[in-house]
C-alpha cells in the first residue's frame, strides 16, 4: 500500500491468478501468501452444492440457476475462516456467466444470485467483487446474437440491458451498501474502437456493453464504488500506453455514457488498471514468440515489468490488479516458475512511488525495437 496522497486513497495492488483460487487452499496458506507485496487478492473457484451436484458458483451465477445460501454453506464458512491480516482489500469473483438468459426473459434468478453474493461479500469481510464482465461463452453484448434480435432493435436491447444493470446493482447495494465493484473493464474498452458511439450496433462483441455499464452507474448509490479495471491494459508496454488508458476511462468513455449521467460518471467511476504478468515477462508455457517481451533480454524483461508496475500505479486512482496464468507467486509446482527478481521488481516500483522518486531508467528504445520484431 502506498501512502495517502493529500487526502486521496492510497494505491493498492491486487493479485489474481491460478494461485489465488480455492478458498480452502487460501485458508491453509494465508500466512505464506501475505509475504507477497500485495494489498489483497481476487478469490475464485467457489464450490456450490446444487441438488447433489457440485458447481463453480461464479461460472453459473449469471443464468437460470437460482442459488440458495444452503448451496454455498461450506464455501461461506471457509471464506469467513480465512485469517487475513496484511491483505486488507480482497475481492470475490463474479462472472456474467453462463449468460444463458436473454435480457428480455425472466431475470429473477440472476438478480437473486447477485443479492446473495453481495451478502456473502459483506459477511466475509471482503472489499467487494471482481465483477468480470468478459463474455466467455455467449454473446451477451452483441445485438445480432441476441435471442430476439430479429424482432427487437439495437435500441430496444440497449434500453433493456440498461434496466437490467440498474436492477442488478440495486440488488447488490441492498445487501452491501458500500461495496466496491472492480469491473474487468468498463465503457473504455468499447470506446477504443474508431467512432464507437456511431457504430455500437455493428460491433461484433461488446456493442451493448456500455448500456450495461450505464445501468450500473445509474443505479449506483452514494456509497458504492465502481472501477473500470481496464483489462485491455494487459498489452500496455510503455508509460504512454498507461497515460492513454487513463485518458480513455476519464474522457473517451464519456462518449458512450448518456449526457445526463456524465457528472455521476466523473464522480463515481474510478480508473483502475490491469497487468498480465505472463505478457510482461514472456513466461514459458503461455508465451507466444510474437509477444514483444520475447525479444528482450531477461534483464530488460525484469526492467519492463518494474517500469510498467510503476506506471500502472501512477495511473490508477486506487486499485491496480496483477493477473497471472500457469504460475504461482507464492506456490511452487506451476508450469511457469516465477522469474528470479520479479517480486523484487514489484517491491522496487512500489518503493519509488511511495518516495515520489522517478523510475530511473528508460526502456523506450528496447521496447520500440521489440515491437518491430
XYZ file of C-alpha atoms in Angstrom:
373
model
C 0.000 0.000 0.000
C 1.349 3.416 -0.919
C 0.942 6.328 1.458
C -2.121 8.635 1.285
C -1.870 11.456 -1.266
C -3.342 14.716 0.049
C -6.497 13.014 1.235
C -6.777 10.661 -1.751
C -6.884 6.907 -1.077
C -3.588 5.018 -1.091
C -2.762 2.971 -4.184
C -3.291 -0.775 -3.752
C -2.042 -3.805 -5.681
C -4.473 -6.723 -6.003
C -3.212 -10.125 -7.188
C -5.338 -12.519 -9.199
C -4.260 -15.781 -10.741
C -4.068 -19.524 -10.536
C -2.545 -19.323 -7.054
C -5.379 -17.228 -5.569
C -8.123 -19.753 -6.332
C -9.759 -22.250 -3.965
C -10.721 -20.622 -0.632
C -9.778 -23.725 1.344
C -6.213 -23.533 -0.005
C -6.007 -19.835 0.800
C -7.219 -20.522 4.327
C -4.398 -23.042 4.821
C -1.625 -20.908 3.314
C -2.607 -17.306 4.003
C 0.441 -16.534 6.172
C 2.764 -17.528 3.319
C 0.672 -15.631 0.785
C 0.766 -12.469 2.867
C 4.542 -12.343 2.468
C 3.882 -11.222 -1.108
C 3.991 -7.476 -1.939
C 0.235 -7.178 -2.439
C -2.618 -5.485 -0.608
C -5.224 -8.101 -1.418
C -6.308 -10.856 -3.767
C -9.149 -11.910 -6.032
C -10.603 -15.185 -4.807
C -12.235 -17.704 -7.120
C -13.469 -21.283 -7.527
C -16.422 -21.150 -5.179
C -17.972 -24.581 -4.777
C -21.758 -24.764 -4.671
C -23.639 -27.977 -3.998
C -26.759 -27.747 -6.137
C -29.115 -30.739 -5.818
C -26.192 -33.032 -5.078
C -24.112 -31.712 -7.984
C -21.013 -29.593 -7.407
C -20.775 -26.433 -9.495
C -18.480 -23.424 -9.511
C -20.761 -20.593 -8.444
C -19.040 -17.804 -10.364
C -19.486 -19.710 -13.646
C -23.220 -20.315 -13.135
C -24.435 -17.257 -11.198
C -25.479 -15.148 -14.211
C -28.009 -17.591 -15.604
C -31.104 -19.655 -14.996
C -29.779 -21.431 -11.883
C -31.058 -19.888 -8.665
C -28.609 -20.481 -5.829
C -29.562 -20.501 -2.177
C -27.371 -19.831 0.822
C -27.501 -23.518 1.727
C -25.888 -24.394 -1.631
C -22.874 -22.280 -0.653
C -22.763 -23.035 3.072
C -19.359 -24.739 3.065
C -17.795 -22.049 0.873
C -19.207 -19.261 3.052
C -17.835 -20.814 6.227
C -14.420 -21.261 4.611
C -14.346 -17.631 3.475
C -15.257 -16.459 6.967
C -12.456 -18.561 8.434
C -9.607 -17.133 6.316
C -7.465 -15.216 8.845
C -6.497 -12.218 6.706
C -4.085 -9.804 8.383
C -1.958 -7.944 5.822
C -4.359 -8.335 2.882
C -6.937 -5.647 3.576
C -8.668 -5.375 0.193
C -9.950 -8.726 -1.058
C -12.490 -9.407 -3.791
C -14.805 -12.286 -4.661
C -15.043 -13.099 -8.345
C -18.459 -12.770 -10.002
C -18.814 -13.505 -13.730
C -21.545 -12.697 -16.240
C -21.673 -16.433 -16.945
C -23.121 -18.640 -18.323
C -25.222 -15.880 -19.886
C -27.972 -18.295 -20.909
C -30.900 -15.991 -20.042
C -31.915 -13.357 -22.558
C -32.137 -9.812 -21.258
C -35.903 -9.797 -22.002
C -36.589 -13.119 -20.263
C -37.124 -13.865 -16.570
C -34.123 -12.320 -14.820
C -35.162 -13.133 -11.256
C -32.537 -15.844 -10.719
C -29.714 -13.530 -11.783
C -30.903 -10.689 -9.567
C -31.365 -13.093 -6.650
C -27.866 -14.546 -7.102
C -26.335 -11.062 -7.232
C -28.013 -10.078 -3.977
C -26.904 -13.328 -2.334
C -23.282 -12.923 -3.436
C -23.204 -9.327 -2.213
C -24.409 -10.570 1.174
C -21.602 -13.126 1.185
C -19.004 -10.479 0.302
C -20.166 -8.259 3.165
C -20.449 -11.057 5.727
C -16.993 -12.447 4.925
C -15.243 -9.084 5.201
C -14.414 -8.657 1.520
C -13.975 -5.249 -0.057
C -16.339 -6.310 -2.816
C -16.391 -8.143 -6.128
C -14.079 -8.604 -9.041
C -17.028 -8.167 -11.412
C -15.872 -9.966 -14.549
C -17.949 -8.688 -17.464
C -15.915 -10.567 -20.068
C -18.175 -12.557 -22.384
C -16.588 -16.010 -22.243
C -19.382 -18.181 -23.679
C -22.461 -16.423 -25.035
C -22.552 -13.179 -26.983
C -24.224 -11.247 -24.181
C -23.346 -7.847 -25.558
C -23.665 -8.362 -29.329
C -27.043 -7.266 -30.665
C -27.230 -9.661 -33.621
C -26.543 -12.625 -31.314
C -29.485 -11.874 -29.018
C -32.464 -14.227 -28.820
C -34.968 -11.674 -30.110
C -32.691 -9.708 -32.433
C -34.976 -10.403 -35.391
C -37.866 -8.584 -33.719
C -36.190 -6.143 -31.311
C -33.908 -3.313 -32.373
C -30.484 -2.485 -31.041
C -32.012 0.471 -29.198
C -34.614 -1.753 -27.537
C -31.939 -4.156 -26.349
C -29.743 -1.313 -25.113
C -32.634 0.072 -23.059
C -33.407 -3.356 -21.605
C -29.777 -4.080 -20.744
C -29.504 -0.689 -19.065
C -32.558 -1.618 -16.986
C -31.029 -4.965 -16.028
C -27.782 -3.310 -14.986
C -29.741 -0.923 -12.787
C -31.761 -3.755 -11.237
C -28.639 -5.791 -10.545
C -26.767 -3.028 -8.768
C -29.847 -2.122 -6.760
C -29.962 -5.717 -5.524
C -26.231 -5.689 -4.791
C -26.269 -2.491 -2.747
C -29.387 -3.568 -0.886
C -27.204 -6.298 0.605
C -23.902 -4.368 0.716
C -24.416 -0.575 0.509
C -20.726 0.380 0.388
C -19.476 -2.394 -1.879
C -16.579 -1.859 -4.300
C -17.126 -3.349 -7.765
C -13.856 -3.817 -9.620
C -15.074 -4.303 -13.191
C -12.774 -6.180 -15.527
C -13.425 -3.291 -17.907
C -15.975 -0.559 -18.352
C -17.098 1.508 -21.321
C -13.486 2.474 -22.043
C -12.969 -0.936 -23.662
C -15.524 -0.224 -26.374
C -14.570 3.450 -26.651
C -11.193 2.421 -28.090
C -12.957 1.464 -31.342
C -12.898 4.200 -34.011
C -16.149 6.183 -33.958
C -17.545 3.707 -31.426
C -20.552 5.816 -30.445
C -21.854 5.717 -34.033
C -21.098 2.026 -34.604
C -22.307 0.186 -31.493
C -24.902 -1.878 -33.363
C -22.233 -3.091 -35.794
C -19.641 -4.174 -33.243
C -19.122 -7.914 -33.198
C -18.621 -8.385 -29.482
C -19.340 -5.637 -26.936
C -21.589 -3.093 -28.631
C -24.255 -3.440 -25.919
C -21.820 -3.437 -23.004
C -21.882 0.363 -22.470
C -25.633 0.063 -21.843
C -24.937 -2.364 -19.006
C -22.303 -0.031 -17.551
C -24.800 2.822 -17.853
C -27.357 0.832 -15.870
C -24.846 0.069 -13.135
C -23.885 3.726 -12.993
C -27.480 4.938 -12.992
C -28.490 2.669 -10.115
C -25.357 3.025 -8.000
C -25.998 4.567 -4.603
C -23.790 7.150 -2.883
C -21.582 4.613 -1.084
C -20.964 2.216 -3.980
C -17.588 2.432 -5.711
C -17.290 1.468 -9.389
C -13.903 0.869 -11.002
C -13.090 0.466 -14.685
C -10.367 -2.153 -14.315
C -9.010 -1.780 -17.891
C -8.343 -5.435 -18.608
C -7.338 -4.242 -22.071
C -4.244 -2.757 -20.411
C -2.794 -6.284 -20.487
C -0.988 -5.261 -23.669
C 0.476 -1.988 -22.370
C 4.250 -1.738 -22.683
C 5.147 1.947 -22.342
C 4.375 4.847 -19.992
C 2.408 6.448 -22.822
C 0.171 3.373 -23.039
C -0.798 3.784 -19.390
C -1.458 7.502 -19.656
C -3.601 6.922 -22.758
C -5.515 4.280 -20.826
C -6.238 6.743 -18.032
C -7.474 9.255 -20.591
C -9.641 6.536 -22.146
C -11.527 5.965 -18.911
C -11.722 9.609 -17.902
C -12.600 11.143 -21.285
C -13.171 8.786 -24.213
C -15.636 6.533 -22.380
C -17.917 9.524 -21.802
C -18.883 9.372 -25.483
C -20.758 6.137 -24.677
C -22.450 7.381 -21.495
C -25.681 9.431 -21.648
C -25.029 13.131 -21.133
C -27.303 13.282 -18.102
C -25.001 10.797 -16.345
C -21.680 12.437 -17.225
C -21.311 14.160 -13.878
C -22.165 10.992 -11.985
C -19.688 9.053 -14.127
C -16.916 11.526 -13.307
C -17.644 11.243 -9.594
C -18.465 7.545 -9.388
C -16.274 5.659 -11.887
C -12.675 5.269 -10.729
C -9.799 4.455 -13.044
C -8.233 1.087 -12.332
C -5.615 -0.687 -14.384
C -4.604 -4.275 -15.092
C -1.384 -6.057 -15.940
C -0.848 -9.580 -17.255
C 2.403 -10.818 -15.748
C 2.895 -13.509 -18.396
C 2.817 -10.945 -21.201
C 5.233 -8.596 -19.462
C 7.699 -11.337 -18.520
C 7.215 -13.528 -21.632
C 6.868 -16.583 -19.431
C 7.196 -20.158 -20.711
C 4.086 -22.243 -21.466
C 1.821 -19.256 -22.053
C 4.313 -17.249 -24.076
C 3.963 -16.536 -27.766
C 7.026 -15.805 -29.831
C 5.286 -12.690 -31.131
C 4.944 -11.097 -27.705
C 7.335 -8.126 -27.681
C 8.937 -9.091 -24.353
C 10.111 -12.305 -26.013
C 12.660 -10.206 -27.898
C 14.085 -8.514 -24.795
C 16.932 -9.849 -22.707
C 15.912 -11.436 -19.375
C 17.353 -8.390 -17.608
C 15.297 -5.996 -19.718
C 12.147 -8.062 -19.186
C 12.507 -7.513 -15.453
C 13.064 -3.812 -16.076
C 9.972 -3.743 -18.298
C 7.977 -5.401 -15.526
C 9.225 -2.878 -12.968
C 8.609 0.048 -15.315
C 5.050 -0.954 -16.077
C 4.130 -1.656 -12.463
C 5.474 1.809 -11.679
C 3.316 3.464 -14.347
C 0.289 1.298 -13.629
C 0.394 2.507 -10.036
C 0.881 6.119 -11.152
C -2.128 5.991 -13.488
C -4.689 4.295 -11.260
C -6.981 6.133 -8.883
C -6.674 3.412 -6.261
C -6.555 -0.207 -7.494
C -4.058 -1.917 -9.777
C -4.602 -5.629 -10.401
C -1.944 -8.082 -11.478
C -3.129 -11.204 -13.290
C -1.086 -14.346 -13.923
C -1.713 -17.724 -15.564
C 0.013 -21.059 -15.073
C 2.331 -19.549 -12.485
C 2.406 -19.208 -8.733
C 3.946 -16.243 -6.936
C 3.995 -17.949 -3.561
C 3.470 -21.583 -4.540
C 5.811 -23.860 -6.477
C 4.783 -26.531 -8.956
C 3.160 -24.454 -11.684
C 4.229 -24.794 -15.355
C 5.767 -21.302 -15.336
C 8.118 -20.649 -12.416
C 8.214 -17.039 -11.228
C 11.342 -15.443 -12.717
C 14.046 -14.592 -10.228
C 13.851 -10.907 -9.439
C 10.178 -10.411 -10.354
C 8.991 -9.937 -6.771
C 11.861 -7.540 -6.103
C 10.803 -5.576 -9.196
C 7.334 -5.167 -7.700
C 8.795 -4.002 -4.399
C 11.190 -1.527 -6.050
C 8.500 0.082 -8.161
C 6.228 0.500 -5.151
C 9.020 1.946 -3.030
C 9.809 4.517 -5.728
C 6.168 5.570 -5.899
C 5.965 5.934 -2.116
C 9.159 8.000 -2.072
C 7.957 10.068 -5.052
C 11.083 9.088 -6.971
C 11.478 8.781 -10.744
C 11.714 5.320 -12.259
C 15.389 5.880 -13.038
C 15.670 4.240 -16.455
C 14.146 4.411 -19.933
C 13.325 1.292 -21.956
C 11.771 3.110 -24.909
C 14.437 2.098 -27.478
C 14.353 -1.565 -26.452
C 10.548 -1.738 -26.449
C 10.292 0.017 -29.813
C 12.730 -2.472 -31.318
C 10.911 -5.432 -29.733
C 7.603 -4.228 -31.154
C 9.138 -4.146 -34.627
C 10.107 -7.822 -34.439
